[in-house]
Amino acid sequence: MANLTLFSTPRAPALPPATTVNEAGGLAYRRDPRAALALYAATGCLNNTFYSDAQAPLQHVLALTAQVEPRFIARTAFYARQVAHMKDMPALLAAVLSVRDPEAFAQVFPRVVDNGRQLRTFVQIMRSGQVGRRSLGSLPKRLVREWIQQASAETLVRAAIGQQPSLADLIRMVHPKPASAERKALYAWIVGRPYDEAQLPALVQAYEAFKRDPRGLPPDLPFQYFSTLPLDAAQWSALARSASWQSMRMNLNTFARNGVFEDPAMVSAIAARLRDPAQVRRARVLPYQLLMAYQASAGLPQQIPEALQDAMETATAQVPVLPGRVVVAVDVSGSMQWPVTGYRKGASSAVRCVDVAALIAACVLRGQPLATVLPFDTEVRPVRLNPRDSVMTLAAQLAINGGGTSVSAPLEYLNRRREQVDLVVLVSDNESWRDTRKGGATATMQAWDALKQRCPQARLVCIDLQPVASSQTVQREDVLHIGGFSDAVFDLLAQFAQAPGDGSGWVERIEDMPL
């Protein structure tokens, strides 16, 4: 007989060995190219991350696009823009398609380039040479020209804010044909050429008149147009009233510096708009954006942070109730202290990965008060929470500053306590290294396998907040990978918790995006 220690029949299928090493040096599993591209598209902001500079994720994305079908690239770009609400990555994928598959590019362009900022970002990427060409080419040039020609006068005026390239650069580049004397004058006004002011749209005429005599109420334009003019508090109040919901959220401190909140009526009016459920939903605001505004509102009148808390409750009210015994494991390790959208000098979000992870846990806890929340780094750091607290309060309590990373820690904690579990939600950047082994399966996969021996019905959802090409678990029927920090995460989470699946729901949802 052969040695039974070596050749005994296993009780369960052998776990797959790790196939790569992550950026932190720990064992990991290489993602399927489609899943990896989806993760980069839903979380990548083309900025520096904790473990790499901005060039690395860019090269990873370009390499991944060469491994998947153009139609999947198109659907991923559509998903990233319309569902995950990303900006730069959808434009990059559209630029890649302009070279790879012109037909798919033409289909997805209007769904990705849906405002002036996206248009300028797309052209910037095309001209950089990163996708293989430094000029637009005939089809992209035609689509850019058509976008400009079909945009309303107000859309173009609002799109004229911003540089490198500016809207004026784009007009000079693609030469849109004016369909009327008004549009001819507007193009000339944007690019700085002589124009007949009487032919300008009424809004631009009002702005030019206001510049000559800045008295009375300013016209309904973004306040950036008035940044060099000597406006008083009443005029700034008028700008605040006319600002879009998102612009208002982003510029609360600007309004405060210019005397808007000295008027109690203005404080009440802005607070009412901030908490208005219809406006919150229409703005498609992400919870982490509300958290950022709340953190920056410390010196504002009390009504403003309170209104932001109400807006957060609205923005997270759609989080479905998860059935059964739920555990949410929140990574609070050192790398999770990095800005969730990456670091770029002068353009970094104040919200960290750990803040977003805490927000996700807080949202789950509001819908399922009996859920267990386990902050962890190299070990679990239990915390006592009141599920009746606001999402903002819960998130602040969970945003702990930890050390190294062992993604297996919460699973091993549950195993030691022999806890019965139906669903584990693991929110992390997946850069586990303290629990790494010399070979075989990752420690996380081994701990999950042990938990499944006790709880065969259990399911694991891994929510990844950073663009990485590896994971700590393999995707299978009881393990789902999701990337990003939009409300789409919660939809997939609930779907997987309530109905059997094969673990590929996220990629399948992207493949179902209509072109």
XYZ file of C-alpha atoms in Angstrom:
515
model
C 0.000 0.000 0.000
C 1.153 3.514 -0.723
C 1.673 5.974 2.090
C -1.849 6.964 3.292
C -0.520 10.242 4.652
C 0.302 11.277 1.120
C -2.367 9.499 -0.909
C -5.517 9.340 1.242
C -8.833 10.149 -0.465
C -9.746 13.794 0.177
C -13.088 14.590 1.829
C -13.677 17.536 -0.493
C -12.293 18.676 -3.859
C -8.813 20.105 -3.600
C -8.634 23.875 -3.480
C -6.993 25.527 -6.490
C -3.461 26.744 -5.822
C -2.676 30.443 -6.030
C -1.676 31.523 -9.529
C 0.049 34.857 -8.978
C 1.451 37.311 -6.429
C -0.336 40.593 -5.703
C 1.201 44.069 -5.492
C 1.755 43.624 -1.747
C 3.732 40.416 -2.269
C 1.048 37.978 -1.088
C -0.283 34.906 -2.862
C -3.362 35.544 -4.972
C -5.480 34.327 -7.877
C -5.208 35.898 -11.300
C -8.564 37.236 -12.455
C -10.259 36.308 -15.707
C -9.477 39.120 -18.196
C -13.144 40.128 -18.477
C -13.582 40.303 -14.712
C -10.293 42.189 -14.350
C -11.262 44.735 -17.003
C -14.671 45.199 -15.365
C -13.015 45.821 -11.994
C -10.591 48.372 -13.431
C -13.446 50.105 -15.249
C -15.659 50.293 -12.147
C -12.968 51.412 -9.682
C -10.040 52.808 -11.643
C -9.605 56.575 -11.833
C -6.191 56.509 -13.552
C -4.478 58.024 -10.523
C -1.760 56.727 -8.201
C -2.831 53.918 -5.880
C -1.236 52.758 -2.622
C 0.885 50.165 -4.440
C 1.478 51.690 -7.890
C 1.606 54.931 -9.846
C -0.996 55.954 -12.410
C 0.943 54.477 -15.322
C 0.582 50.918 -14.008
C -3.246 50.718 -14.036
C -3.277 52.376 -17.450
C -0.981 49.724 -18.873
C -2.994 46.970 -17.165
C -6.197 48.235 -18.776
C -4.626 48.493 -22.222
C -3.256 44.954 -21.880
C -6.647 43.618 -20.745
C -8.489 45.232 -23.657
C -6.250 43.243 -26.005
C -7.470 40.010 -24.381
C -11.242 40.509 -24.606
C -13.724 40.994 -27.425
C -14.440 44.575 -28.545
C -18.146 44.155 -27.799
C -17.339 43.379 -24.172
C -15.105 46.476 -24.043
C -18.034 48.527 -25.353
C -20.452 47.118 -22.802
C -17.915 47.624 -20.021
C -17.509 51.280 -21.034
C -21.302 51.678 -21.012
C -21.570 50.012 -17.587
C -18.730 52.066 -16.129
C -20.333 55.336 -17.219
C -24.059 54.756 -16.817
C -24.109 52.345 -13.859
C -20.839 52.862 -11.965
C -20.821 56.620 -12.781
C -17.106 56.667 -13.629
C -15.521 59.367 -15.776
C -12.033 58.772 -17.169
C -12.154 54.997 -17.598
C -15.235 54.910 -19.879
C -13.614 57.547 -22.074
C -10.409 55.487 -22.227
C -12.307 52.347 -23.256
C -14.157 54.304 -25.940
C -10.815 55.569 -27.247
C -9.493 51.992 -27.383
C -12.561 50.939 -29.362
C -12.015 53.721 -31.887
C -8.911 51.805 -32.944
C -10.103 48.224 -32.325
C -13.693 48.227 -33.604
C -15.134 51.382 -35.222
C -18.661 49.951 -35.311
C -18.745 49.190 -31.582
C -17.111 52.568 -30.936
C -19.837 54.407 -32.847
C -22.507 52.559 -30.855
C -21.067 53.274 -27.428
C -19.763 56.828 -28.007
C -23.043 58.688 -27.277
C -23.609 56.568 -24.145
C -20.162 57.316 -22.743
C -19.698 60.892 -23.951
C -22.803 62.340 -22.329
C -21.554 65.789 -21.320
C -18.910 68.346 -22.186
C -16.399 67.103 -19.650
C -16.563 63.582 -21.050
C -16.088 64.962 -24.561
C -12.951 66.834 -23.568
C -11.612 63.815 -21.666
C -12.127 61.558 -24.687
C -10.265 63.945 -26.988
C -7.460 64.364 -24.441
C -6.964 60.591 -24.283
C -7.052 60.217 -28.066
C -4.433 62.932 -28.585
C -2.129 61.508 -25.899
C -1.126 58.590 -28.126
C -1.791 56.035 -25.375
C -4.285 54.072 -27.505
C -2.057 53.973 -30.566
C -2.773 57.238 -32.371
C -2.216 60.935 -31.707
C -4.982 62.289 -33.916
C -8.714 61.740 -33.787
C -9.160 60.009 -37.121
C -12.142 60.462 -39.410
C -14.853 58.619 -37.419
C -14.000 60.043 -33.954
C -13.655 63.495 -35.512
C -17.111 63.161 -37.102
C -18.713 62.008 -33.839
C -17.123 64.861 -31.885
C -18.301 67.326 -34.517
C -21.839 65.907 -34.423
C -21.870 66.098 -30.614
C -21.022 69.798 -30.760
C -23.508 70.510 -33.559
C -26.358 68.724 -31.779
C -25.708 70.161 -28.309
C -27.938 72.989 -27.150
C -26.514 76.478 -26.738
C -26.766 76.175 -22.941
C -24.926 72.827 -23.000
C -22.086 74.337 -25.021
C -21.820 77.372 -22.746
C -21.564 75.102 -19.710
C -19.097 72.824 -21.548
C -16.845 75.793 -22.318
C -15.486 75.657 -18.752
C -12.259 73.663 -18.508
C -8.948 73.379 -20.318
C -6.487 70.876 -21.842
C -8.270 70.623 -24.168
C -10.877 73.342 -23.973
C -14.114 73.333 -25.930
C -12.559 76.087 -28.037
C -9.709 73.690 -28.928
C -12.246 71.078 -29.995
C -14.159 73.512 -32.181
C -10.954 74.543 -33.912
C -10.063 70.892 -34.355
C -13.279 69.461 -35.834
C -14.806 72.564 -37.501
C -18.522 72.137 -36.708
C -20.796 73.762 -39.262
C -23.079 76.412 -37.741
C -26.713 75.820 -38.668
C -27.778 79.382 -37.855
C -26.454 82.872 -37.309
C -26.860 82.344 -33.549
C -24.755 79.186 -33.596
C -22.103 80.913 -35.773
C -21.850 83.741 -33.236
C -21.716 81.272 -30.336
C -18.826 79.316 -31.888
C -16.952 82.565 -32.444
C -17.595 83.649 -28.836
C -16.274 80.336 -27.493
C -13.063 80.358 -29.557
C -12.405 84.085 -29.006
C -12.993 85.348 -32.545
C -14.965 88.459 -33.520
C -18.724 87.978 -33.273
C -21.978 89.888 -33.579
C -23.247 90.172 -30.008
C -26.798 90.699 -31.207
C -26.700 87.202 -32.728
C -25.561 85.473 -29.528
C -27.992 83.318 -27.508
C -29.903 85.385 -24.974
C -28.065 83.771 -22.051
C -24.653 84.766 -23.441
C -25.874 88.280 -24.248
C -27.004 88.624 -20.638
C -23.593 87.439 -19.434
C -21.703 89.912 -21.622
C -23.932 92.723 -20.407
C -23.417 91.660 -16.787
C -19.622 91.667 -17.239
C -19.792 95.294 -18.389
C -22.035 96.291 -15.487
C -21.998 93.618 -12.725
C -25.028 94.878 -10.830
C -28.284 93.126 -10.105
C -28.784 89.380 -10.354
C -26.241 87.443 -12.453
C -27.539 85.320 -15.354
C -28.125 81.593 -14.805
C -24.610 80.310 -15.565
C -22.062 78.226 -13.616
C -20.414 80.416 -11.003
C -16.987 79.783 -12.604
C -17.962 82.409 -15.168
C -18.129 85.005 -12.380
C -14.982 84.068 -10.439
C -13.116 87.230 -11.497
C -16.048 89.618 -10.991
C -16.685 91.563 -7.744
C -19.962 89.917 -6.657
C -21.711 90.730 -3.398
C -23.429 88.235 -1.061
C -26.829 88.724 -2.718
C -25.386 87.893 -6.128
C -23.611 84.820 -4.760
C -26.907 83.787 -3.200
C -28.542 83.993 -6.616
C -25.805 81.750 -8.057
C -26.290 79.289 -5.220
C -30.048 79.147 -5.885
C -29.535 78.417 -9.585
C -26.689 75.921 -9.186
C -27.291 72.272 -10.023
C -27.633 69.949 -7.045
C -24.162 68.457 -7.582
C -22.549 71.859 -8.067
C -24.223 73.093 -4.894
C -22.938 70.067 -2.939
C -19.395 70.602 -4.202
C -19.242 74.341 -3.468
C -20.826 74.757 -0.051
C -17.655 76.233 1.425
C -17.279 78.601 -1.550
C -20.759 79.907 -0.850
C -19.898 80.255 2.837
C -16.757 82.284 2.060
C -18.827 84.662 -0.043
C -21.461 85.402 2.596
C -24.311 83.234 1.317
C -24.934 81.601 4.698
C -25.125 84.918 6.529
C -28.767 84.981 5.443
C -30.807 82.438 7.502
C -33.319 82.166 4.646
C -30.529 81.031 2.291
C -29.332 78.466 4.828
C -32.833 77.018 4.993
C -33.276 77.103 1.213
C -30.002 75.299 0.479
C -30.598 72.769 3.263
C -34.038 72.039 1.792
C -32.547 71.417 -1.640
C -29.773 69.220 -0.249
C -32.225 66.922 1.542
C -34.894 66.891 -1.183
C -35.258 63.155 -2.015
C -36.247 63.790 -5.641
C -33.208 65.993 -6.295
C -30.862 63.567 -4.507
C -32.018 60.672 -6.676
C -31.925 62.735 -9.868
C -28.340 63.860 -9.162
C -27.119 60.225 -9.063
C -24.914 61.193 -6.132
C -22.678 58.460 -4.742
C -22.676 57.877 -0.978
C -18.942 58.566 -0.756
C -19.502 61.985 -2.388
C -22.018 62.838 0.323
C -19.563 61.673 2.953
C -16.920 63.959 1.446
C -19.306 66.918 1.575
C -20.293 66.081 5.146
C -16.665 65.899 6.280
C -16.028 69.318 4.728
C -19.093 70.941 6.318
C -17.765 71.180 9.874
C -17.683 74.997 9.882
C -21.032 75.505 8.174
C -24.401 76.224 9.838
C -25.775 73.125 11.555
C -28.664 72.814 9.088
C -26.230 72.011 6.268
C -24.514 68.894 7.743
C -27.913 67.730 8.986
C -29.314 68.063 5.464
C -26.351 66.093 4.099
C -27.113 63.319 6.578
C -30.710 63.272 5.334
C -29.436 63.133 1.762
C -27.268 60.156 2.705
C -30.302 58.340 4.098
C -32.090 58.930 0.783
C -29.082 57.867 -1.295
C -28.782 54.609 0.646
C -32.479 53.923 1.164
C -32.551 51.569 -1.814
C -30.098 49.170 -0.193
C -32.087 45.914 -0.074
C -32.504 43.918 3.110
C -30.192 40.907 3.025
C -31.772 37.691 4.335
C -30.357 35.279 6.894
C -27.314 35.585 9.131
C -25.154 38.276 7.560
C -21.547 39.205 8.337
C -19.834 42.269 6.843
C -16.036 42.245 7.090
C -14.461 45.698 6.656
C -10.770 45.967 5.778
C -9.229 48.768 7.881
C -5.575 48.059 7.030
C -2.999 50.702 6.154
C -3.540 50.575 2.390
C -7.252 51.252 2.944
C -6.339 54.743 4.190
C -5.568 55.711 0.569
C -8.020 57.965 -1.371
C -10.680 55.752 -2.926
C -10.261 57.396 -6.336
C -6.464 57.310 -6.125
C -3.974 60.086 -5.511
C -3.211 62.946 -7.870
C -1.695 66.169 -6.589
C -4.399 68.798 -6.253
C -7.169 66.439 -7.399
C -7.448 63.717 -4.749
C -10.660 62.804 -2.957
C -10.628 63.286 0.812
C -12.622 60.060 1.120
C -10.519 56.959 1.743
C -11.101 53.354 0.800
C -11.830 52.582 4.450
C -14.523 55.288 4.501
C -16.290 53.690 1.543
C -15.933 50.219 3.066
C -17.439 51.552 6.292
C -20.276 53.154 4.329
C -21.129 49.847 2.683
C -21.163 48.111 6.067
C -23.291 50.864 7.592
C -25.814 50.619 4.752
C -26.117 46.858 5.185
C -26.522 47.298 8.940
C -29.362 49.796 8.502
C -31.318 47.254 6.473
C -30.296 44.233 8.550
C -29.829 45.379 12.203
C -28.803 41.866 13.279
C -25.874 41.775 10.869
C -22.416 41.335 12.380
C -19.763 43.865 11.345
C -16.107 42.848 11.706
C -13.389 45.456 11.085
C -10.046 43.734 10.424
C -6.440 44.247 9.425
C -4.184 41.346 10.460
C -6.860 40.338 12.940
C -10.473 41.173 13.705
C -10.994 44.329 15.749
C -14.503 43.985 17.222
C -16.515 47.193 17.568
C -19.884 47.788 19.223
C -22.366 49.522 16.917
C -25.898 50.849 17.281
C -27.809 49.982 14.076
C -30.187 52.872 14.792
C -27.403 55.406 14.319
C -27.272 57.326 11.041
C -25.207 55.996 8.162
C -22.758 58.891 8.673
C -22.280 58.023 12.360
C -21.841 54.318 11.712
C -19.332 54.968 8.937
C -17.270 57.227 11.198
C -17.143 54.532 13.910
C -15.973 51.903 11.434
C -13.274 53.948 9.723
C -10.468 52.584 11.914
C -6.804 53.146 11.039
C -5.232 49.678 11.017
C -1.948 48.041 10.020
C -1.123 45.079 7.749
C -3.626 43.013 5.787
C -4.912 39.459 6.288
C -8.101 39.062 4.296
C -8.523 35.624 5.830
C -8.745 37.095 9.374
C -12.550 37.560 9.588
C -13.208 34.078 8.153
C -10.789 32.488 10.614
C -12.454 34.489 13.413
C -15.858 33.062 12.450
C -14.396 29.560 12.265
C -12.805 29.774 15.701
C -16.134 30.832 17.171
C -18.012 28.268 15.076
C -20.464 30.941 13.980
C -23.346 29.958 11.713
C -23.394 32.202 8.646
C -25.536 32.553 5.519
C -23.765 35.453 3.817
C -20.328 37.023 4.264
C -19.666 40.377 2.596
C -15.948 41.156 2.464
C -15.046 44.756 1.544
C -11.348 45.247 0.829
C -8.672 46.355 -1.606
C -7.629 42.666 -1.707
C -3.938 43.324 -1.050
C -3.530 40.563 1.535
C 0.072 39.740 2.506
C 0.403 38.954 6.222
C -1.417 35.622 5.812
C 0.448 34.579 2.676
C 1.797 31.028 2.294
C 4.662 29.536 0.323
C 2.332 27.646 -1.982
C -1.082 26.089 -2.452
C -4.361 27.887 -1.950
C -4.503 31.346 -0.362
C -5.244 31.534 3.357
C -8.560 33.235 2.527
C -9.648 30.388 0.273
C -8.646 27.830 2.895
C -10.568 29.678 5.613
C -13.633 29.943 3.375
C -13.458 26.226 2.602
C -13.389 25.484 6.339
C -16.414 27.730 6.903
C -18.279 25.961 4.108
C -17.728 22.626 5.855
C -19.824 23.992 8.739
C -22.214 26.172 6.719
C -22.683 24.545 3.310
C -25.361 27.070 2.339
C -23.102 30.076 2.972
C -22.136 32.514 0.235
C -19.270 34.973 -0.002
C -19.357 38.338 -1.755
C -16.011 40.092 -2.265
C -16.430 43.814 -2.948
C -13.208 45.252 -4.364
C -12.614 48.978 -3.986
C -9.352 49.275 -5.918
C -8.265 48.206 -9.418
C -6.109 45.104 -8.956
C -5.593 42.196 -11.328
C -5.697 39.557 -8.594
C -8.027 38.356 -5.847
C -7.845 36.290 -2.675
C -10.640 33.916 -3.731
C -11.598 32.118 -6.912
C -14.965 32.972 -8.390
C -17.357 30.026 -8.271
C -21.022 29.315 -7.528
C -20.752 30.380 -3.879
C -18.289 33.257 -4.378
C -19.167 36.489 -6.172
C -16.731 39.288 -7.018
C -18.047 42.840 -7.436
C -16.048 46.001 -8.028
C -16.915 49.631 -7.426
C -18.700 51.966 -5.032
C -21.985 52.851 -6.758
C -25.481 51.676 -5.803
C -25.159 48.922 -8.440
C -23.053 47.043 -5.879
C -26.057 46.651 -3.611
C -28.304 45.401 -6.408
C -25.883 42.603 -7.265
C -25.315 41.843 -3.604
C -29.032 41.350 -2.966
C -29.517 39.328 -6.140
C -26.731 36.927 -5.179
C -27.924 36.658 -1.562
C -31.478 35.758 -2.512
C -31.076 33.485 -5.550
C -28.593 30.772 -6.504
C -26.031 31.711 -9.106
C -22.753 30.639 -10.578
C -20.786 33.529 -9.125
C -20.387 35.330 -12.451
C -23.342 37.688 -12.048
C -21.312 40.874 -12.323
C -19.687 39.997 -15.657
C -23.009 38.641 -16.901
C -24.728 41.921 -16.063
C -22.110 43.801 -18.071
C -22.525 41.400 -20.993
C -26.274 42.114 -20.925
C -25.780 45.868 -21.302
C -27.583 46.904 -24.507
C -25.652 48.445 -27.368
